Structures are given as C-alpha cells and as structure tokens.
Coordinates of C-alpha atoms and ligand atoms in Angstrom, one line a residue:
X29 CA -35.0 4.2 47.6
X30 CA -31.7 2.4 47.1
X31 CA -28.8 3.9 47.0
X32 CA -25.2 2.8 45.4
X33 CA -21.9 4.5 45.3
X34 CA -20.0 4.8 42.2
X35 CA -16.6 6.1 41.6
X36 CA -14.7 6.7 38.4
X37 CA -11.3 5.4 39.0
X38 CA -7.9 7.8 37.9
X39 CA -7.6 6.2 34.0
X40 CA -11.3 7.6 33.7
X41 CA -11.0 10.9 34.7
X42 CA -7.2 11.1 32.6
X43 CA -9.3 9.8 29.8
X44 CA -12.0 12.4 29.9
X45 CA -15.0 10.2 30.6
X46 CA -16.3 11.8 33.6
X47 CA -19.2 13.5 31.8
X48 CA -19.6 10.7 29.5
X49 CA -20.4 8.2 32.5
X50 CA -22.4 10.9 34.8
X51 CA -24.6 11.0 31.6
X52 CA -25.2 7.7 30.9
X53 CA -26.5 7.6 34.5
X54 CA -28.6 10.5 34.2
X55 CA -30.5 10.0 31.1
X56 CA -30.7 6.1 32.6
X57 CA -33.1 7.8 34.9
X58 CA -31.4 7.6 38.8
X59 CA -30.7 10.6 40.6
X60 CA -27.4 12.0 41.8
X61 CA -27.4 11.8 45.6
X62 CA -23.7 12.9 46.4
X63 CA -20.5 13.8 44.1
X64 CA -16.9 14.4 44.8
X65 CA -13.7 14.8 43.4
X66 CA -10.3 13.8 45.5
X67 CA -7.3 11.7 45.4
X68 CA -7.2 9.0 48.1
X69 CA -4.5 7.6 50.3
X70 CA -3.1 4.4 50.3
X71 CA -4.8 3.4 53.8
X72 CA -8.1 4.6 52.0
X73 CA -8.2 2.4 48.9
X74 CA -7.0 -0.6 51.2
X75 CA -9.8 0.6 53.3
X76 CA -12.2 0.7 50.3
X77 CA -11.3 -2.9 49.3
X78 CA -10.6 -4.4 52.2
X79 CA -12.2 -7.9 50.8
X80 CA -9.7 -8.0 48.2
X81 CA -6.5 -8.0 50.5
X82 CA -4.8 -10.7 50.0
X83 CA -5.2 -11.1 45.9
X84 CA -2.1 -11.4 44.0
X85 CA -3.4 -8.1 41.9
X86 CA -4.3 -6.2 45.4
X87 CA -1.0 -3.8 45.6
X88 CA -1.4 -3.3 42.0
X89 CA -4.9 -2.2 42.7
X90 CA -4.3 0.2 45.5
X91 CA -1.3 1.7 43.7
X92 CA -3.6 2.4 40.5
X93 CA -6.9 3.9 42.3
X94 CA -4.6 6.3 44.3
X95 CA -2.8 6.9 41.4
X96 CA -4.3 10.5 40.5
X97 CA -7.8 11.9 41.7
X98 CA -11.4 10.0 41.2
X99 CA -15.4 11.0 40.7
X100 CA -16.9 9.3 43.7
X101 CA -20.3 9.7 43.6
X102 CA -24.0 8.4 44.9
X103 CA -26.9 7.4 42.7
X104 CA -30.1 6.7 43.9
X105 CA -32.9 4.8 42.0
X106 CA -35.0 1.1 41.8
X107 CA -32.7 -1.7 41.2
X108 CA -29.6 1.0 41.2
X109 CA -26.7 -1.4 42.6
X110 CA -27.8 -4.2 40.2
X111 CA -28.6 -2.3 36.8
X112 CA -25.3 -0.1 37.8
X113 CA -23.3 -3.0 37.9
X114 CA -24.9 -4.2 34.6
X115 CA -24.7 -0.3 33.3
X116 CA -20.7 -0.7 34.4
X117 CA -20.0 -4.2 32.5
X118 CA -18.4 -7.2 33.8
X119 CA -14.8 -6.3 35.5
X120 CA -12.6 -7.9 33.0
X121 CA -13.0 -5.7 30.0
X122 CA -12.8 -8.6 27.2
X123 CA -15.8 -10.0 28.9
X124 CA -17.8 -6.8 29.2
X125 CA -20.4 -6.5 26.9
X126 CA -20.7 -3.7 23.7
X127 CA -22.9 -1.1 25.0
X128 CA -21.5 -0.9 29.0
X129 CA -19.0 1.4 30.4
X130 CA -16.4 -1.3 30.6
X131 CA -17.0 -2.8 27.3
X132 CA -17.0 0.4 25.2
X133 CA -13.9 2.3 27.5
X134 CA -11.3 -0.1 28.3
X135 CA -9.7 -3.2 27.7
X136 CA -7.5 -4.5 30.8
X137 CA -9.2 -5.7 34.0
X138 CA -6.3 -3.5 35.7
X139 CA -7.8 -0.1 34.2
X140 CA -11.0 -0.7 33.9
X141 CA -12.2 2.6 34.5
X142 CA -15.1 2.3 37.1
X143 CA -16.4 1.2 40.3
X144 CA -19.8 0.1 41.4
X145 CA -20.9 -1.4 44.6
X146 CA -21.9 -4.8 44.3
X147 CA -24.8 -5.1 46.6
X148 CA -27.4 -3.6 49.0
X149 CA -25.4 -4.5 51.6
X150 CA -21.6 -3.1 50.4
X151 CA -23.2 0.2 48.7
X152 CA -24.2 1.4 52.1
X153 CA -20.7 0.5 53.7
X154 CA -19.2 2.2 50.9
X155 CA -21.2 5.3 50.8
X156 CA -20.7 5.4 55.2
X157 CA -16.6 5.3 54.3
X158 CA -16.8 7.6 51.2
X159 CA -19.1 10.5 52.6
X160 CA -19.0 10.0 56.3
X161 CA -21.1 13.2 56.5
X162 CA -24.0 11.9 54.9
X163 CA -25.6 12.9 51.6
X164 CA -28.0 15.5 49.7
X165 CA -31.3 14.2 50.5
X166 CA -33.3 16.4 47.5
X167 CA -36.1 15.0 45.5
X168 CA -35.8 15.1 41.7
X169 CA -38.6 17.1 40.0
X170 CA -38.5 14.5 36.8
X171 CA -39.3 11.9 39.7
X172 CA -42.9 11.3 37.6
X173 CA -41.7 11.0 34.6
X174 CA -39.1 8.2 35.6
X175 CA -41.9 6.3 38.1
X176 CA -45.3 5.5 37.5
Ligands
UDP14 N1 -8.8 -6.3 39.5 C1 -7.6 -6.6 38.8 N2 -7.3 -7.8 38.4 C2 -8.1 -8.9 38.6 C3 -9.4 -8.6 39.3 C4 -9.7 -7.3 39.7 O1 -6.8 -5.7 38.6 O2 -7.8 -10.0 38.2 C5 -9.1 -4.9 39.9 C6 -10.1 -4.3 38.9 O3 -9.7 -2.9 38.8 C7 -11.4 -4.5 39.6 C8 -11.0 -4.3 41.1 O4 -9.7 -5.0 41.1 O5 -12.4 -3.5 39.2 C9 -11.9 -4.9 42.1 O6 -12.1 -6.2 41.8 P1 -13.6 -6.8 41.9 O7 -13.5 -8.3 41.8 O8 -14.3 -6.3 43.1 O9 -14.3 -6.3 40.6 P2 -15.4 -5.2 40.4 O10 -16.3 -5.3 41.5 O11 -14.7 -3.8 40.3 O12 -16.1 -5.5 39.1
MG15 MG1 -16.0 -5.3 43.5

C-alpha cells in the first residue's frame, strides 16, 4: 500500500501540534509506519530539498527546518501522498484552505508547519533518506473497518 513521509517542521513541534496533526492522520484512517524525533544538519535538510537549491527562499528554508528538532514520520494508506498533501493545505498559508493543517496553524509560507511528500515517486526517496533502516512493517487490526 502507498506509503508517504511526513514531518512536522521545528515551529510545529515549539507550537505544540505534534499530537494535534498525528491525530488528524489517525482518525483520517492511514496507519503509522515509522516515527522519529531529531534535529537535522544543515547537509541533511539541503539533502532533503535538494530540488529547491537554488530558490531565493532556499537558505532561509534550511536555516528554519534545522532550526530545533522535527516529527518525521511514515503513513501508509490508499491515495496517502495525495489526500496528505490535501490533509496538509496548499504551502502558502493564505492560500490554504479552513479545515487543513496549513490553513488552521499558520500563516507565513516560511513557517508553515508541515511537510508532505508530493508524489509516489519523492515519498519513497524521502522515506530511503529519512529512515535508511527501513520501516515497521505491522498490519493494523482496524484494517476492516477502514477497507472494504
Ligand atoms: N517556502 C518558502 N517560501 C516560498 C516557497 C516555499 O519559505 O516562497 C518553504 C516552505 O516552508 C515550503 C518549503 O519551502 O513548505 C518547500 O517548498 P515546496 O514548494 O516544496 O512546498 P511544499 O511541498 O512544502 O508545500
Ligand atoms: Mg515540496
């Protein structure tokens, strides 16, 4: 089943919201796969966002998501990358939507609390550079009452 990595950035865990957005992922129905809490190096987070190097906001980035210690985590579930990302709102917090992570927590695209992968494809780089050891594999007892 797919799988996509998920990581509450520094300003979320400061803020308290750690058990705020595990729960909102939980009672959504996907399944916790992996979990971890560190603080990352520099060469990490330029590592993590490698595609970005080169925006004018990229130092700003790195500096903030190594800025104090992050959730990362790994969910697992049908459609998890795309309804995450939709679960997360859209990355400028003015333009996130009532109701998401994004649009109820924050309100500048430089803290926006939360990362998701944005495809298939980038979750399972992601989750190879986050937890190079692999995951939990485990099978959720609520698994028939979230699938038919
Ligand atoms: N970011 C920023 N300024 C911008 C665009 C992005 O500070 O103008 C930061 C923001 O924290 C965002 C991260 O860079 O979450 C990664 O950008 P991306 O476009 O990948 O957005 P995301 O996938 O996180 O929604
Ligand atoms: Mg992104």
């Amino acid at each position: 089943m797919e799988l996509s990595f998920i990581m509450i950035k520094p300003d979320g865990v400061q803020r308290g919201l750690v058990g705020e957005i595990i729960s909102r992922f939980e009672r959504k129905g996907f399944i916790l796969k992996a979990l971890k809490f560190l603080q990352i190096e520099k060469s990490f987070a330029e590592k993590h966002y490698e595609d970005l190097a080169g925006k004018p906001f990229f130092d700003g980035l790195v500096e903030y998501v190594t800025s104090g210690p992050v959730v990362a985590m790994v969910w697992c579930g049908n459609g998890v990358v795309l309804t995450g990302r939709k679960m997360l709102g859209a990355t400028k917090p003015a333009d996130s939507a009532p109701g998401t992570i994004r649009g109820d927590f924050a309100v500048d695209v430089g803290r926006n609390v939360i990362h998701g992968s944005d495809s298939v494809e980038s979750a399972q780089k992601e989750i190879a550079l986050w937890f190079p050891d692999g995951i939990t594999e485990w099978r959720s007892s609520l698994h028939s009452w979230i699938y038919e």
